[in-house]
Amino acid sequence: MHHAIALRLSLTAGVILLSFGPAAAAEELSQGGMLSASCAGCHGTDGRSPGAIPDISGKSAEFIRTALEEFRSGKRPSTVMGRHAKGYTDEEMRLIAEYFEQNGGRP
Amino acid sequence: MSEQTRRTFLQTLGSVGAASAVLGWPALGFGAGADGRVVVVGGGFGGASCAKYLKRLAPDLEVTLIEPNAQFVTCPFSNAVLGGLYDLDFITHDYTALRTKHGVEVVHSTVTAIDPSAKSVQLDDGSSRSWDRLVVSPGIALRWGAIEGYDESASVAMPHAWKAGGQTLLLRRQLEAMPDGGVVVMSAPRDPFRCPPGPYERASLIAHYLKQAKPRSKILLFDAKETFSKKPLFEQGWQALYPGMIEWIPESRGGAIEAVDVAGMTVQPTFGEAQKGDVVNIIPPQTAGRIAVDAGLADDTGWCPVDQRTFESRTHPGIHVIGDAAIANPMPKSGFSASSQGKVCAMAIVAALRGETMPEPSYVNTCYSLVGPDYGISIAAVYRIGDSGIMGVEGAGGVSPADADAAFRRDEARYAVGWYQSTTADIWS
């Protein structure tokens, strides 16, 4: 009896867990997502900017990583990006760049 | 969960009610989203960001946002409305996208009580909502009476305009009605308060309006502090754009206002003579929003202590406090910070409900101020968690350069508008 209950519970739970899976459009709970959420404050959700701030949605990872590194070193002049870029490591810049490359098309 | 699955599940549970109680499956509460149920109190920068990002991270999560107003008028850029650069529509947002695009249930009601043990909130329409996690993002409450004579009724004659909307329009109308040669008296509070550069941007953009419409007028900015955010940059801008028009009076020179007389339109500093104004704008001392204080989430300072990694309350587990109401220093009490905290909090909650480890928190603040329509300045910071809580990343952030040229200030003014459009789109669209 107890075995039967356990089996039914686990089967049911299995079905439910499958239906729990995030929909395809769901954003991953990831370090890249965490870091990139900071960028969205000025560049818009997933980098889609409606105004004067450059739109970075769907830009290649290479483009974004290079820009961030050059803002950080001062090679690329900026008003505020130099101040921001100094707050991130090489690895974090890589995660941010990959995030915007991969998540540009999300509605 | 599909109806078929739900029915099967109900039957299973029904047949083994006792066993399920022992197994403890309360997270699978019926009617709740599969990931659980989160109620967010307050639809401002913090709460609306948190609700949207919760749904992005966990579409199956049931997220209810409770906000009294059908439209939200932002404090950011409300000084530009005072200065005549924009109308109120520009700073007004609604909850349509949160509802239809992101699947947040938005309820326009006021939370009257929070019951931490029953995990429910009471609404003023008589209904209640239960939650697995609660997010409280109520902004600030103005401390009526902290300045003698300055209560809610006094704010009709002497607007605070520190919550945007009707108060913003009221102050604008008073400025429009003021004769040329009039005196605008402002009073800025001690730290901490909402939007540290706000009073100084306000003085700037009022000066911008007066310079065109009433050039013989003056602004007396009484301050209960000895310094303020971006001070050298503001003073440089005032000198460049409005020489002699703005006088800043620090506490040591009688800047702290202890009383007002509404009938006489005067303010009384802690020492020195009373000052009469043709227009008087009092920005009073503040605490965490009322519901946070009522629910016992605030400490003796009037603000809410939280675990700065997750924003979970130090007094009530399962309840998170974000935005102006939370103690998150060195992050300032800004809308932008509140939004950043809302996202970090969303990730903390989804991780907790799923039993996962949350990503390492990363927070940001960027605040632009307009000294004039073509003269912008900014302050920025990147934050991480250190041993004692949130800390600014060393070497990053800071304010606009002191020696920037006019083109740089113009670029920052343009970016200020873009920043506003992006951040509000990131939250309400």
Coordinates of C-alpha atoms in Angstrom, one line a residue:
Chain A
M1 CA 0.0 0.0 0.0
H2 CA 2.6 2.5 1.0
H3 CA 4.7 1.5 -2.0
A4 CA 1.7 2.1 -4.2
I5 CA 1.1 5.5 -2.7
A6 CA 4.8 6.5 -3.1
L7 CA 4.7 5.3 -6.7
R8 CA 1.6 7.3 -7.5
L9 CA 3.0 10.3 -5.8
S10 CA 6.2 10.2 -7.6
L11 CA 4.6 9.6 -11.0
T12 CA 2.2 12.5 -10.4
A13 CA 5.1 14.6 -9.2
G14 CA 7.0 13.7 -12.4
V15 CA 4.2 14.9 -14.6
I16 CA 3.9 18.1 -12.7
L17 CA 7.6 18.8 -12.6
L18 CA 7.6 18.4 -16.4
S19 CA 4.9 21.0 -16.7
F20 CA 6.8 23.2 -14.2
G21 CA 9.7 23.6 -16.6
P22 CA 10.1 27.2 -17.6
A23 CA 8.6 28.2 -21.0
A24 CA 11.1 28.5 -23.8
A25 CA 11.1 32.3 -23.5
A26 CA 12.1 32.2 -19.8
E27 CA 15.3 33.9 -18.8
E28 CA 17.8 31.7 -17.2
L29 CA 18.7 32.2 -13.6
S30 CA 22.4 32.8 -14.4
Q31 CA 25.4 35.0 -13.6
G32 CA 25.2 36.4 -17.0
G33 CA 21.6 37.3 -16.5
M34 CA 22.4 38.9 -13.1
L35 CA 25.2 41.1 -14.5
S36 CA 23.2 42.0 -17.6
A37 CA 20.2 43.1 -15.6
S38 CA 22.4 46.0 -14.5
C39 CA 23.0 47.1 -18.1
A40 CA 19.3 47.0 -18.9
G41 CA 18.7 49.9 -16.5
C42 CA 20.2 52.3 -19.0
H43 CA 20.2 50.3 -22.3
G44 CA 16.7 48.9 -21.9
T45 CA 15.4 45.4 -21.3
D46 CA 17.7 42.9 -23.0
G47 CA 19.6 45.9 -24.4
R48 CA 16.7 47.3 -26.4
S49 CA 17.0 51.1 -26.0
P50 CA 14.1 53.3 -27.0
G51 CA 16.1 56.6 -26.8
A52 CA 19.5 58.2 -27.0
I53 CA 21.4 55.4 -25.1
P54 CA 22.9 53.0 -27.6
D55 CA 20.9 49.8 -28.3
I56 CA 23.0 46.7 -27.6
S57 CA 20.3 44.1 -28.1
G58 CA 21.6 41.2 -30.3
K59 CA 25.0 42.8 -30.8
S60 CA 27.7 40.2 -31.2
A61 CA 29.5 39.0 -28.1
E62 CA 32.8 40.2 -29.7
F63 CA 31.5 43.7 -30.3
I64 CA 30.2 44.1 -26.7
R65 CA 33.3 42.6 -25.1
T66 CA 35.6 44.7 -27.1
A67 CA 33.6 47.8 -26.3
L68 CA 33.5 47.1 -22.6
E69 CA 37.3 46.5 -22.5
E70 CA 38.0 49.6 -24.4
F71 CA 35.7 51.7 -22.2
R72 CA 37.5 50.2 -19.1
S73 CA 41.0 51.0 -20.4
G74 CA 40.0 54.4 -21.6
K75 CA 40.9 53.6 -25.2
R76 CA 37.4 54.3 -26.2
P77 CA 36.2 57.7 -24.9
S78 CA 32.8 57.9 -23.1
T79 CA 30.8 60.0 -20.8
V80 CA 29.7 57.3 -18.2
M81 CA 30.7 53.9 -19.7
G82 CA 34.3 54.2 -18.5
R83 CA 33.0 54.6 -14.9
H84 CA 30.8 51.5 -15.3
A85 CA 33.2 49.3 -17.1
K86 CA 35.8 49.6 -14.4
G87 CA 33.4 47.7 -12.1
Y88 CA 33.6 44.4 -14.1
T89 CA 36.2 41.7 -14.6
D90 CA 37.2 40.1 -17.9
E91 CA 35.1 37.1 -17.0
E92 CA 32.1 39.2 -16.2
M93 CA 32.5 41.1 -19.4
R94 CA 32.5 37.8 -21.3
L95 CA 29.3 36.7 -19.5
I96 CA 27.6 40.1 -20.3
A97 CA 28.6 40.0 -23.9
E98 CA 27.3 36.4 -24.4
Y99 CA 24.1 37.4 -22.7
F100 CA 23.3 40.2 -25.0
E101 CA 24.2 38.2 -28.1
Q102 CA 22.0 35.4 -27.0
N103 CA 19.0 37.3 -25.7
G104 CA 18.6 40.1 -28.3
G105 CA 15.5 38.6 -29.9
R106 CA 13.4 38.0 -26.8
P107 CA 10.1 39.8 -26.9
Chain B
M1 CA -0.7 22.5 -14.7
S2 CA -3.3 21.2 -17.0
E3 CA -6.8 20.4 -15.8
Q4 CA -6.2 16.7 -16.3
T5 CA -3.0 16.8 -14.3
R6 CA -4.5 18.9 -11.6
R7 CA -7.4 16.5 -11.3
T8 CA -5.1 13.5 -11.1
F9 CA -3.0 15.3 -8.6
L10 CA -6.0 16.2 -6.5
Q11 CA -7.3 12.6 -6.5
T12 CA -3.9 11.4 -5.5
L13 CA -3.6 13.9 -2.7
G14 CA -7.2 13.2 -1.6
S15 CA -6.4 9.5 -1.2
V16 CA -3.3 10.1 0.7
G17 CA -4.1 13.3 2.5
A18 CA -2.2 12.3 5.6
A19 CA 0.8 11.1 3.7
S20 CA 1.0 14.4 1.8
A21 CA 0.8 16.4 5.0
V22 CA 3.7 14.4 6.3
L23 CA 5.6 14.8 3.1
G24 CA 4.9 18.5 3.3
W25 CA 4.0 19.7 -0.1
P26 CA 2.5 23.0 0.7
A27 CA 4.4 24.7 -2.1
L28 CA 2.1 23.0 -4.5
G29 CA -0.9 25.1 -3.2
F30 CA -3.8 24.8 -5.5
G31 CA -4.4 27.7 -7.8
A32 CA -0.9 29.0 -7.2
G33 CA 1.6 29.1 -10.0
A34 CA 3.7 26.1 -10.3
D35 CA 6.7 27.9 -8.9
G36 CA 4.7 29.4 -6.1
R37 CA 3.0 32.7 -5.4
V38 CA 4.6 36.1 -4.9
V39 CA 2.8 39.3 -3.9
V40 CA 4.5 42.6 -4.6
V41 CA 3.3 45.6 -2.7
G42 CA 4.0 48.9 -4.5
G43 CA 4.2 49.5 -8.3
G44 CA 7.1 52.0 -8.4
F45 CA 10.6 51.5 -9.6
G46 CA 11.4 48.7 -7.2
G47 CA 8.1 46.8 -7.1
A48 CA 7.3 47.0 -10.8
S49 CA 10.9 45.9 -11.8
C50 CA 10.7 43.0 -9.4
A51 CA 7.3 41.8 -10.7
K52 CA 8.4 42.0 -14.3
Y53 CA 11.7 40.2 -13.8
L54 CA 10.0 37.6 -11.6
K55 CA 7.8 36.7 -14.5
R56 CA 10.7 36.7 -17.0
L57 CA 12.6 34.3 -14.8
A58 CA 9.7 32.1 -13.9
P59 CA 6.7 32.4 -16.2
D60 CA 4.9 29.8 -14.1
L61 CA 5.2 31.9 -10.9
E62 CA 2.0 33.6 -9.9
V63 CA 2.9 37.3 -9.4
T64 CA 0.5 39.8 -8.1
L65 CA 1.4 43.5 -8.0
I66 CA -0.7 45.6 -5.6
E67 CA -0.6 49.3 -6.3
P68 CA -3.2 51.9 -5.4
N69 CA -2.8 54.1 -8.5
A70 CA -3.8 53.1 -12.0
Q71 CA -1.0 55.3 -13.3
F72 CA 2.5 55.9 -11.8
V73 CA 4.1 59.4 -12.0
T74 CA 7.8 59.2 -11.6
C75 CA 9.9 61.5 -9.4
P76 CA 12.8 61.2 -11.8
F77 CA 12.2 63.9 -14.4
S78 CA 9.5 65.6 -12.3
N79 CA 11.9 68.4 -11.8
A80 CA 12.0 68.8 -15.6
V81 CA 8.2 69.2 -15.4
L82 CA 8.6 71.9 -12.8
G83 CA 11.1 73.6 -15.1
G84 CA 8.7 73.5 -18.0
L85 CA 10.8 71.1 -20.1
Y86 CA 8.2 68.3 -20.2
D87 CA 4.5 67.8 -19.3
L88 CA 3.2 65.3 -16.8
D89 CA 2.3 62.8 -19.5
F90 CA 6.0 62.3 -20.2
I91 CA 6.6 61.0 -16.6
T92 CA 3.3 59.0 -16.3
H93 CA 3.3 55.3 -16.8
D94 CA 0.7 52.5 -16.5
Y95 CA 0.6 48.8 -15.9
T96 CA -0.8 47.6 -19.2
A97 CA 2.4 46.0 -20.3
L98 CA 3.0 44.3 -17.0
R99 CA -0.5 42.9 -17.2
T100 CA -0.8 41.9 -20.8
K101 CA 2.8 41.3 -21.9
H102 CA 4.4 39.9 -18.8
G103 CA 1.5 38.2 -17.1
V104 CA 1.6 40.0 -13.8
E105 CA -1.7 40.3 -12.0
V106 CA -2.1 44.0 -11.2
V107 CA -4.5 44.9 -8.5
H108 CA -5.2 48.6 -7.9
S109 CA -5.9 48.5 -4.2
T110 CA -4.1 49.5 -1.0
V111 CA -2.6 47.0 1.4
T112 CA -3.9 47.7 4.8
A113 CA -2.1 45.0 6.8
I114 CA 0.5 42.3 6.4
D115 CA 0.3 39.1 8.4
P116 CA 3.7 37.5 8.3
S117 CA 2.7 34.3 10.1
A118 CA -0.4 33.6 8.0
K119 CA 1.6 34.8 4.9
S120 CA -1.2 37.0 3.7
V121 CA -1.9 40.7 3.0
Q122 CA -5.2 42.4 3.6
L123 CA -6.5 44.9 1.0
D124 CA -8.7 47.9 1.5
D125 CA -11.4 46.3 -0.7
G126 CA -11.8 43.7 2.0
S127 CA -10.1 40.9 0.2
S128 CA -6.8 39.2 1.1
R129 CA -4.0 37.6 -0.8
S130 CA -1.7 34.8 0.3
W131 CA 1.9 34.4 -0.7
D132 CA 5.0 32.2 -0.5
R133 CA 7.2 35.3 -0.7
L134 CA 6.2 38.9 -0.2
V135 CA 8.0 41.9 -1.7
V136 CA 7.4 45.2 0.0
S137 CA 8.4 48.3 -2.1
P138 CA 6.4 51.1 -0.6
G139 CA 8.8 54.0 -1.2
I140 CA 8.8 56.7 1.4
A141 CA 6.4 58.3 3.9
L142 CA 6.8 62.0 4.6
R143 CA 7.3 62.7 8.3
W144 CA 4.4 65.1 8.8
G145 CA 5.1 67.4 11.8
A146 CA 8.9 66.7 11.9
I147 CA 9.1 70.3 10.8
E148 CA 6.7 72.1 13.1
G149 CA 3.6 73.2 11.3
Y150 CA 4.4 71.2 8.2
D151 CA 1.6 68.6 8.0
E152 CA -0.4 67.3 5.0
S153 CA -2.7 70.3 4.9
A154 CA 0.3 72.6 4.9
S155 CA 1.5 70.9 1.7
V156 CA -1.2 72.6 -0.2
A157 CA 0.2 76.1 0.5
M158 CA 3.8 74.8 0.6
P159 CA 4.1 71.8 -1.7
H160 CA 6.7 69.1 -1.1
A161 CA 6.4 67.7 -4.6
W162 CA 8.5 64.8 -3.4
K163 CA 5.9 62.3 -4.5
A164 CA 5.2 63.2 -8.1
G165 CA 1.8 64.0 -9.6
G166 CA -0.6 66.5 -8.3
Q167 CA 2.0 68.0 -6.0
T168 CA 4.3 68.5 -9.0
L169 CA 1.6 70.4 -10.9
L170 CA 0.7 72.4 -7.8
L171 CA 4.3 73.6 -7.4
R172 CA 4.5 74.4 -11.1
R173 CA 1.3 76.5 -11.0
Q174 CA 2.7 78.4 -8.0
L175 CA 5.9 79.1 -9.8
E176 CA 3.9 80.3 -12.8
A177 CA 1.8 82.6 -10.6
M178 CA 4.8 84.1 -8.8
P179 CA 5.6 87.7 -9.8
D180 CA 9.0 88.5 -11.3
G181 CA 11.4 89.4 -8.5
G182 CA 9.8 86.8 -6.2
V183 CA 11.6 84.6 -3.8
V184 CA 11.4 80.8 -4.0
V185 CA 12.3 79.2 -0.7
M186 CA 13.3 75.5 -0.7
S187 CA 14.1 73.2 2.2
A188 CA 16.2 70.1 1.8
P189 CA 16.4 67.4 4.6
R190 CA 19.3 65.6 6.2
D191 CA 20.4 62.2 4.9
P192 CA 19.1 59.7 4.2
F193 CA 16.2 60.8 2.0
R194 CA 14.8 59.9 -1.4
C195 CA 16.9 61.1 -4.4
P196 CA 20.0 62.7 -2.9
P197 CA 20.7 65.0 -5.9
G198 CA 17.0 65.8 -6.4
P199 CA 16.7 69.1 -4.4
Y200 CA 19.7 70.5 -6.3
E201 CA 18.4 69.5 -9.7
R202 CA 15.1 71.0 -8.7
A203 CA 16.7 74.3 -7.8
S204 CA 18.5 74.2 -11.2
L205 CA 15.5 73.6 -13.3
I206 CA 13.3 76.1 -11.4
A207 CA 16.2 78.6 -12.0
H208 CA 16.0 77.6 -15.7
Y209 CA 12.3 78.6 -15.8
L210 CA 12.8 81.8 -13.7
K211 CA 15.7 82.9 -15.9
Q212 CA 13.4 83.0 -18.9
A213 CA 10.1 84.1 -17.3
K214 CA 11.0 86.0 -14.2
P215 CA 14.7 86.9 -14.3
R216 CA 14.8 89.1 -11.2
S217 CA 13.7 86.2 -9.0
K218 CA 15.8 84.3 -6.5
I219 CA 16.0 80.8 -5.0
L220 CA 17.0 80.4 -1.4
L221 CA 17.9 76.7 -0.9
F222 CA 17.9 76.0 2.9
D223 CA 19.7 72.7 3.6
A224 CA 20.0 70.7 6.9
K225 CA 23.3 69.4 5.6
E226 CA 26.8 70.7 5.1
T227 CA 27.3 69.2 1.7
F228 CA 25.3 67.3 -1.0
S229 CA 25.4 64.9 -3.9
K230 CA 27.5 66.2 -6.9
K231 CA 27.9 69.6 -5.1
P232 CA 30.9 70.9 -7.1
L233 CA 29.3 70.0 -10.4
F234 CA 26.0 71.6 -9.4
E235 CA 27.7 74.8 -8.2
Q236 CA 29.8 75.0 -11.3
G237 CA 26.6 74.6 -13.4
W238 CA 24.7 77.3 -11.4
Q239 CA 27.6 79.7 -11.9
A240 CA 27.6 79.0 -15.6
L241 CA 23.9 79.1 -16.2
Y242 CA 22.2 81.1 -13.4
P243 CA 24.9 83.3 -11.8
G244 CA 23.6 84.9 -8.6
M245 CA 20.1 83.3 -8.8
I246 CA 20.5 80.3 -6.4
E247 CA 21.8 80.8 -2.9
W248 CA 22.5 77.6 -1.0
I249 CA 22.4 77.9 2.8
P250 CA 24.1 75.0 4.7
E251 CA 23.1 74.0 8.2
S252 CA 26.1 75.9 9.7
R253 CA 24.7 79.1 8.3
G254 CA 21.1 78.5 9.4
G255 CA 20.0 76.1 6.7
A256 CA 18.1 73.6 8.9
I257 CA 14.4 74.5 8.9
E258 CA 12.6 73.6 12.2
A259 CA 9.2 75.3 11.6
V260 CA 7.0 76.8 9.0
D261 CA 4.2 79.3 9.2
V262 CA 1.7 78.6 6.4
A263 CA -0.3 81.8 6.9
G264 CA 2.7 84.0 6.8
M265 CA 4.5 81.8 4.1
T266 CA 7.6 81.8 6.2
V267 CA 10.2 79.2 7.2
Q268 CA 12.1 79.3 10.5
P269 CA 15.6 78.0 10.7
T270 CA 17.1 76.5 13.9
F271 CA 18.9 79.8 14.2
G272 CA 18.7 83.1 12.4
E273 CA 15.7 85.0 11.1
A274 CA 12.5 83.6 9.6
Q275 CA 12.4 83.8 5.8
K276 CA 9.4 84.6 3.8
G277 CA 8.9 83.1 0.3
D278 CA 6.5 83.8 -2.5
V279 CA 6.7 80.1 -3.3
V280 CA 7.8 77.6 -0.6
N281 CA 8.9 74.1 -1.3
I282 CA 9.5 71.9 1.7
I283 CA 11.1 68.6 1.2
P284 CA 10.5 67.1 4.6
P285 CA 12.3 64.3 6.5
Q286 CA 11.2 60.8 5.5
T287 CA 10.8 57.2 6.6
A288 CA 10.1 53.9 4.9
G289 CA 6.5 53.8 3.4
R290 CA 3.7 53.5 5.9
I291 CA 2.9 49.8 5.3
A292 CA 6.5 48.8 6.0
V293 CA 6.5 50.7 9.3
D294 CA 3.1 49.4 10.3
A295 CA 4.2 45.8 9.5
G296 CA 7.2 46.1 11.8
L297 CA 9.7 45.9 9.0
A298 CA 11.4 49.2 10.0
D299 CA 13.9 49.7 12.8
D300 CA 14.4 52.8 15.0
T301 CA 15.8 54.7 12.1
G302 CA 12.5 54.4 10.3
W303 CA 14.0 52.4 7.5
C304 CA 14.0 48.6 6.9
P305 CA 17.0 46.4 7.7
V306 CA 17.5 43.6 5.2
D307 CA 19.9 40.9 4.1
Q308 CA 21.5 42.9 1.4
R309 CA 22.1 39.8 -0.8
T310 CA 18.4 38.9 -1.0
F311 CA 16.6 41.9 0.5
E312 CA 14.9 39.5 2.9
S313 CA 13.8 41.4 6.0
R314 CA 15.9 41.1 9.1
T315 CA 12.6 41.1 11.1
H316 CA 10.3 38.9 9.1
P317 CA 11.7 36.0 7.1
G318 CA 9.9 35.4 3.7
I319 CA 9.3 39.2 3.3
H320 CA 11.6 41.2 1.1
V321 CA 11.9 45.0 1.3
I322 CA 13.4 46.9 -1.7
G323 CA 13.8 50.4 -2.9
D324 CA 13.8 53.6 -0.8
A325 CA 12.3 51.8 2.2
A326 CA 15.2 49.4 2.6
I327 CA 18.6 50.0 4.2
A328 CA 20.8 49.3 1.3
N329 CA 23.5 51.9 1.7
P330 CA 25.9 52.7 0.1
M331 CA 23.3 52.5 -2.6
P332 CA 21.4 55.8 -2.7
K333 CA 17.6 56.0 -2.4
S334 CA 17.1 56.4 -6.1
G335 CA 14.5 54.9 -8.5
F336 CA 17.3 53.4 -10.5
S337 CA 18.8 51.7 -7.4
A338 CA 15.3 50.5 -6.5
S339 CA 15.0 48.9 -9.9
S340 CA 18.4 47.3 -9.7
Q341 CA 17.4 45.9 -6.2
G342 CA 14.1 44.7 -7.6
K343 CA 15.9 42.5 -10.2
V344 CA 18.4 41.1 -7.7
C345 CA 15.5 40.4 -5.3
A346 CA 13.6 38.7 -8.1
M347 CA 16.5 36.4 -8.7
A348 CA 16.9 35.7 -5.0
I349 CA 13.2 34.8 -4.7
V350 CA 13.2 32.5 -7.8
A351 CA 16.3 30.7 -6.5
A352 CA 14.8 30.3 -3.0
L353 CA 11.5 28.9 -4.3
R354 CA 13.3 26.4 -6.5
G355 CA 15.9 25.5 -3.9
E356 CA 18.7 26.7 -6.1
T357 CA 21.7 29.0 -5.3
M358 CA 21.2 32.5 -6.5
P359 CA 23.7 34.1 -8.8
E360 CA 26.2 36.4 -7.1
P361 CA 24.4 39.7 -6.7
S362 CA 25.5 42.6 -8.9
Y363 CA 23.8 46.0 -8.4
V364 CA 24.1 49.3 -10.2
N365 CA 23.2 52.9 -9.8
T366 CA 23.2 55.6 -12.5
C367 CA 21.6 59.0 -11.7
Y368 CA 21.6 61.8 -14.2
S369 CA 20.7 65.3 -13.1
L370 CA 19.8 68.2 -15.5
V371 CA 21.4 71.5 -14.4
G372 CA 19.8 72.9 -17.6
P373 CA 18.2 71.4 -20.7
D374 CA 21.6 71.1 -22.4
Y375 CA 23.6 70.6 -19.3
G376 CA 23.6 67.2 -17.7
I377 CA 25.8 65.6 -15.0
S378 CA 25.8 62.1 -13.6
I379 CA 26.9 59.8 -10.8
A380 CA 27.4 56.1 -11.2
A381 CA 28.4 53.1 -9.1
V382 CA 28.7 49.4 -9.5
Y383 CA 28.0 47.4 -6.3
R384 CA 28.7 43.9 -5.0
I385 CA 28.3 42.0 -1.8
G386 CA 31.2 42.3 0.6
D387 CA 31.7 41.0 4.2
S388 CA 29.6 43.8 5.6
G389 CA 26.9 43.9 2.9
I390 CA 26.6 46.0 -0.3
M391 CA 29.8 47.8 -1.2
G392 CA 30.9 49.9 -4.2
V393 CA 33.4 48.2 -6.5
E394 CA 36.7 50.1 -5.9
G395 CA 37.9 52.1 -8.9
A396 CA 34.5 52.1 -10.6
G397 CA 31.8 54.7 -10.7
G398 CA 32.1 58.3 -9.6
V399 CA 30.7 61.6 -10.9
S400 CA 31.1 63.4 -14.3
P401 CA 34.5 65.1 -14.7
A402 CA 34.8 68.6 -13.3
D403 CA 36.7 69.9 -16.3
A404 CA 34.3 68.6 -19.0
D405 CA 33.5 70.9 -21.9
A406 CA 30.1 72.1 -23.0
A407 CA 29.8 69.3 -25.6
F408 CA 30.3 66.7 -22.8
R409 CA 27.6 68.4 -20.7
R410 CA 25.3 68.5 -23.7
D411 CA 25.9 64.8 -24.4
E412 CA 25.1 63.9 -20.8
A413 CA 21.9 66.0 -21.0
R414 CA 20.9 64.0 -24.1
Y415 CA 21.8 60.7 -22.3
A416 CA 19.8 61.8 -19.3
V417 CA 16.6 61.7 -21.4
G418 CA 17.7 58.4 -23.0
W419 CA 18.4 57.0 -19.5
Y420 CA 14.9 58.0 -18.3
Q421 CA 13.3 56.5 -21.4
S422 CA 15.3 53.2 -21.1
T423 CA 14.9 52.7 -17.4
T424 CA 11.1 53.4 -17.4
A425 CA 10.8 51.1 -20.5
D426 CA 12.8 48.4 -18.6
I427 CA 10.2 48.7 -15.8
W428 CA 6.8 49.5 -17.2
S429 CA 6.9 48.2 -20.8

